[in-house]
CSV table of C-alpha atoms in Angstrom, one decimal:
chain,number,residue,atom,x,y,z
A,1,UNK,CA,-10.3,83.4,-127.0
A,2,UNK,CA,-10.3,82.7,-130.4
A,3,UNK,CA,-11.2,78.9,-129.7
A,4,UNK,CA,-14.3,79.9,-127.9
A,5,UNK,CA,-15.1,82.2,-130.7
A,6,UNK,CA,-17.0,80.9,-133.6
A,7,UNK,CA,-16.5,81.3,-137.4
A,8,UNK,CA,-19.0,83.8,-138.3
A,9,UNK,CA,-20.3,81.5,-141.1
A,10,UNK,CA,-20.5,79.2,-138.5
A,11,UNK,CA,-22.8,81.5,-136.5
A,12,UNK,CA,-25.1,82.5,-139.8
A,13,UNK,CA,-25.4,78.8,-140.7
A,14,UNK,CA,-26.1,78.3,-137.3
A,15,UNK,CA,-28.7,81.1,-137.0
A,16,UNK,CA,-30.3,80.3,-140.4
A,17,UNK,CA,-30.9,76.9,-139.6
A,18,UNK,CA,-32.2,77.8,-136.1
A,19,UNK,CA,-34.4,80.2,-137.7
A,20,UNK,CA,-35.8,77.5,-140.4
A,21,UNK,CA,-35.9,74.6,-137.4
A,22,UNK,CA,-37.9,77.4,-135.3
A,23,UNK,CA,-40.2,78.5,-138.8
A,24,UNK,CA,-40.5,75.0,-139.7
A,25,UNK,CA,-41.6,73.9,-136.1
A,26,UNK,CA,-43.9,76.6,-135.9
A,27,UNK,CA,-45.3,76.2,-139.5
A,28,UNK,CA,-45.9,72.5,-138.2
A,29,UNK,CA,-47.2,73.4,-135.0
A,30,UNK,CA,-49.1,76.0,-136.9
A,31,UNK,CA,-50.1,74.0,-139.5
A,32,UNK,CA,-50.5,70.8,-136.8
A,33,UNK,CA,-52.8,73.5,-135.1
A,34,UNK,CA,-54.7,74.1,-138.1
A,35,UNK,CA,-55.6,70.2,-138.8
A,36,UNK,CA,-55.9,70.3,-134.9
A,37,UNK,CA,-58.5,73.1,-135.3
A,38,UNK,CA,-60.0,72.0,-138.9
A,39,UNK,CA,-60.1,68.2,-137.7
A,40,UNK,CA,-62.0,69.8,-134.4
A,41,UNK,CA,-64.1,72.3,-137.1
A,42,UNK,CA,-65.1,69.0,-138.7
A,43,UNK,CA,-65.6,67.0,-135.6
A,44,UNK,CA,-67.9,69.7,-134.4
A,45,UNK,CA,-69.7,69.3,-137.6
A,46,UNK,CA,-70.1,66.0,-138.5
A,47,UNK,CA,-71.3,66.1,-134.7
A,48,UNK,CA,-73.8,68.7,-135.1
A,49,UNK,CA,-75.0,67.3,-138.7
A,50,UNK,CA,-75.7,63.8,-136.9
A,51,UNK,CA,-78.0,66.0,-133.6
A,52,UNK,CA,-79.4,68.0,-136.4
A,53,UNK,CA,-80.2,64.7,-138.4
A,54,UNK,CA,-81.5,62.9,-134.8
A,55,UNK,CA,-83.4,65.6,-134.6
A,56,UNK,CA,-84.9,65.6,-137.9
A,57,UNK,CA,-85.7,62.4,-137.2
A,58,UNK,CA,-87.7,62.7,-134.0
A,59,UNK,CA,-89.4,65.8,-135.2
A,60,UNK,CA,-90.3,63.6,-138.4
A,61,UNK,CA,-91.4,61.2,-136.2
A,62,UNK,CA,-93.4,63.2,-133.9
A,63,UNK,CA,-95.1,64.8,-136.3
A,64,UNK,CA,-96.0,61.4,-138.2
A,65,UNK,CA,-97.4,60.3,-135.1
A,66,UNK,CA,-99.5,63.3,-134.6
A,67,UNK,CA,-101.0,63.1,-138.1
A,68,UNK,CA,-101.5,59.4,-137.5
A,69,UNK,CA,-103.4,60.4,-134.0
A,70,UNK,CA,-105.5,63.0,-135.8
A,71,UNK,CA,-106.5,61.1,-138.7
A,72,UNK,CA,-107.8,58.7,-136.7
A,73,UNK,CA,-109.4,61.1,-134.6
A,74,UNK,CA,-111.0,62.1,-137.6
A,75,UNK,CA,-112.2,58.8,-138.5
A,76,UNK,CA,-113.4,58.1,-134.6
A,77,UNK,CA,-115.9,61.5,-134.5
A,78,UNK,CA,-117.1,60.9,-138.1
A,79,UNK,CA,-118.1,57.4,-136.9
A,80,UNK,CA,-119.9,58.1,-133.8
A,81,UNK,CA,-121.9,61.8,-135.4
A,82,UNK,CA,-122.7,58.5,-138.2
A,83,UNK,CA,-123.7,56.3,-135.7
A,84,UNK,CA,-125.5,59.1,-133.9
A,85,UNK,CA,-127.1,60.1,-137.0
A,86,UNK,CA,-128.6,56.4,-137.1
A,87,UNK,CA,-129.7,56.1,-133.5
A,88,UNK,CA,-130.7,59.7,-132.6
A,89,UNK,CA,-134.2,59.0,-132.1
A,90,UNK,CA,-133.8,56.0,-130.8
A,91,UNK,CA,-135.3,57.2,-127.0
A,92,UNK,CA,-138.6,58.7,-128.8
A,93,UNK,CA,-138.9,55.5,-130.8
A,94,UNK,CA,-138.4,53.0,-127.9
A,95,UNK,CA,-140.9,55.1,-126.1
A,96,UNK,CA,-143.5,55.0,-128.8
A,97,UNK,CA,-143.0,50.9,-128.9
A,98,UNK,CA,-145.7,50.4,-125.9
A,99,UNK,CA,-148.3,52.6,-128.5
A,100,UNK,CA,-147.2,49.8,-131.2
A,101,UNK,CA,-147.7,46.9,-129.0
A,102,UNK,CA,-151.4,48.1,-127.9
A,103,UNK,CA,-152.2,48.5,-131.6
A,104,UNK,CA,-151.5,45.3,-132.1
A,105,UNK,CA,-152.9,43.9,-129.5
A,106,UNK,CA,-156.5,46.2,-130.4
A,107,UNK,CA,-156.1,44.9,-133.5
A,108,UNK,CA,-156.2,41.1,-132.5
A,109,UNK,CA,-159.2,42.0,-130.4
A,110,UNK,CA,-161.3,43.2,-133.2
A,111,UNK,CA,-161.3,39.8,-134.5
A,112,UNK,CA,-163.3,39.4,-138.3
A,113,UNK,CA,-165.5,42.3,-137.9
A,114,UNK,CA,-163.0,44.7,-139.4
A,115,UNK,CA,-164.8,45.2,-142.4
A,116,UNK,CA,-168.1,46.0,-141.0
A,117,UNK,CA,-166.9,48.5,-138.4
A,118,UNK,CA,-165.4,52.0,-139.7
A,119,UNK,CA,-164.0,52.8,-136.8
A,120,UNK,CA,-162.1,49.4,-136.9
A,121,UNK,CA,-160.9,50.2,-140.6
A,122,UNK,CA,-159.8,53.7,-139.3
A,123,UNK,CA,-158.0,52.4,-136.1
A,124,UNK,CA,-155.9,49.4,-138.6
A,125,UNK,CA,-154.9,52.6,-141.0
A,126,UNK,CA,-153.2,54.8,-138.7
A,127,UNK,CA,-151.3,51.7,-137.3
A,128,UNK,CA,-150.3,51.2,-140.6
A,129,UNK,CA,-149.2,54.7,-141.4
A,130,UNK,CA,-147.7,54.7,-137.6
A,131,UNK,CA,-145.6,51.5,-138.4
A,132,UNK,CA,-144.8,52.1,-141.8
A,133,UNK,CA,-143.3,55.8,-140.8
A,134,UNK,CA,-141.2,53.9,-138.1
A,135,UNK,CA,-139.8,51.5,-140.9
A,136,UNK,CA,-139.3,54.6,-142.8
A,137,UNK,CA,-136.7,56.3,-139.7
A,138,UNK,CA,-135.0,52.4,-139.6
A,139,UNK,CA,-137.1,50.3,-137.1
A,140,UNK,CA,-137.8,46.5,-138.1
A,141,UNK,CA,-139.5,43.8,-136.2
A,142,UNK,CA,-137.4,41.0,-134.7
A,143,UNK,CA,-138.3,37.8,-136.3
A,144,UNK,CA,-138.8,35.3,-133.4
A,145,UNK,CA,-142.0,32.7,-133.9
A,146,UNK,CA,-141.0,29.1,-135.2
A,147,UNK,CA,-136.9,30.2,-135.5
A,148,UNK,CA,-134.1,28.7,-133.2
A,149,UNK,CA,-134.0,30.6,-129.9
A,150,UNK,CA,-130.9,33.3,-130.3
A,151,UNK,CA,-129.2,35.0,-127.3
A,152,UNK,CA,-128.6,38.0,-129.4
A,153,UNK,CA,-132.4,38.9,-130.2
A,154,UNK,CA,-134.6,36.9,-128.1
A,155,UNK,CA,-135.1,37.2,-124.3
A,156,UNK,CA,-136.6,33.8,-123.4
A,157,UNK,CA,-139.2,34.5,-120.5
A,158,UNK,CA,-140.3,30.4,-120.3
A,159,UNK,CA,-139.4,27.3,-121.2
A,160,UNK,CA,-141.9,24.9,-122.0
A,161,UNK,CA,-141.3,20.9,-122.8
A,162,UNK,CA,-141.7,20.7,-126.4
A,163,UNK,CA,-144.6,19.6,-128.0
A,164,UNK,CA,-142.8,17.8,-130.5
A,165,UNK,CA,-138.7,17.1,-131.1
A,166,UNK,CA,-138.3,19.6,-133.7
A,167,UNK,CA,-139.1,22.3,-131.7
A,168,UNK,CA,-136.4,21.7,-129.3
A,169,UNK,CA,-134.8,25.1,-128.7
A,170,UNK,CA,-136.8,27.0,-130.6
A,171,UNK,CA,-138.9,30.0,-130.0
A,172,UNK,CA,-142.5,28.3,-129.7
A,173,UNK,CA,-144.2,31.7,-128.7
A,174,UNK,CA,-143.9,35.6,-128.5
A,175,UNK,CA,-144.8,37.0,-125.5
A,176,UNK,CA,-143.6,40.9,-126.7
A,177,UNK,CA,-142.0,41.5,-129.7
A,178,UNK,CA,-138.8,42.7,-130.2
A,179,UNK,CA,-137.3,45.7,-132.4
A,180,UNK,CA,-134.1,46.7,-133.9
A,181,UNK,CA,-133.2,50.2,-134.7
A,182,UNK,CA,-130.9,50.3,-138.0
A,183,UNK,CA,-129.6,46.4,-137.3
A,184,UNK,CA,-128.9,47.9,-133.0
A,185,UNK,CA,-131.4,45.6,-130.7
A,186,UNK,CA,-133.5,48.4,-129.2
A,187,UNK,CA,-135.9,45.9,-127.4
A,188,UNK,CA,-135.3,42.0,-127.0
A,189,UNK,CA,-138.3,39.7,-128.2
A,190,UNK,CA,-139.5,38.2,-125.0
A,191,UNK,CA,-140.5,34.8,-126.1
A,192,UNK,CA,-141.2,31.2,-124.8
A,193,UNK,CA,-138.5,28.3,-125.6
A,194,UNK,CA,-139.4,25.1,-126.4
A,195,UNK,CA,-136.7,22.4,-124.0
């Protein structure tokens, strides 16, 4: 029996350094477990710092964009109520171009007598208060007679063989004359082309 016992000091030594290989092994796997748990703390971290900083990001850039499409909003509607501002009358001052045309053309029937006939005198100063209030709201004639026919302000009606080279392509008369509206073409100049 006594081989199979063992020395008591035998048995403590044995015990202690059971006991320190059990501590120790659980103070590593404790302290293994901690990093374990503090390396997965900080992987959970850094993870949620970068889909916090993505998100940052897209929120940044959503709400750049959104400015962006707002201030250019903002730019579009102050440019059309300017442009509206420029062209809001022009339906009553396309309609009132017929009056201007038979002015004009009352005004070539009078001929020389002007001065004689009051009535004549009074007819040429409302046309001229008429077309210098139309001036006035932005409306200018369309230069046509003598100037190289233009697609962008002249209608050509006719072409005619030219009565001499220069005036090859150029407007030789005006049949109706033509009107812009602050720089827009409101009516083309209907003229005749020289070929």
């Amino acid at each position: 029996m006594a081989k199979h016992k063992k020395p008591p000091h035998d048995s403590a030594d044995n015990a202690d350094y059971t006991d320190e290989n059990l501590t120790g092994q659980s103070t590593i796997n404790d302290e293994s477990g901690r990093e374990t748990v503090h390396t997965k703390q900080e992987a959970d971290g850094d993870s949620q710092i970068v889909n916090l900083e993505h998100k940052v990001n897209e929120l940044n850039d959503k709400y750049l964009r959104l400015y962006s499409e707002f201030d250019n909003y903002r730019r579009r509607v102050s440019k059309e109520k300017l442009e509206i501002g420029k062209t809001a009358g022009e339906d009553i001052i396309s309609s009132l171009l017929p009056v201007m045309d038979d002015f004009d053309r009352a005004i070539v029937l009078f001929g020389d007598d002007i001065q004689t006939d009051p009535v004549k005198q009074g007819i040429i100063l409302i046309f001229n208060k008429f077309r210098t209030t139309l001036n006035q709201k932005g409306l200018s004639e369309i230069q046509a007679m003598g100037i190289d026919f233009d697609t962008d302000y002249h209608e050509a009606v006719a072409h005619i063989p030219a009565p001499e080279p220069e005036f090859k392509g150029k407007v030789i008369d005006v049949t109706q004359k033509g009107y812009l509206l602050n720089d827009k073409v409101i009516r083309f100049a209907k003229v005749v082309v020289g070929s």
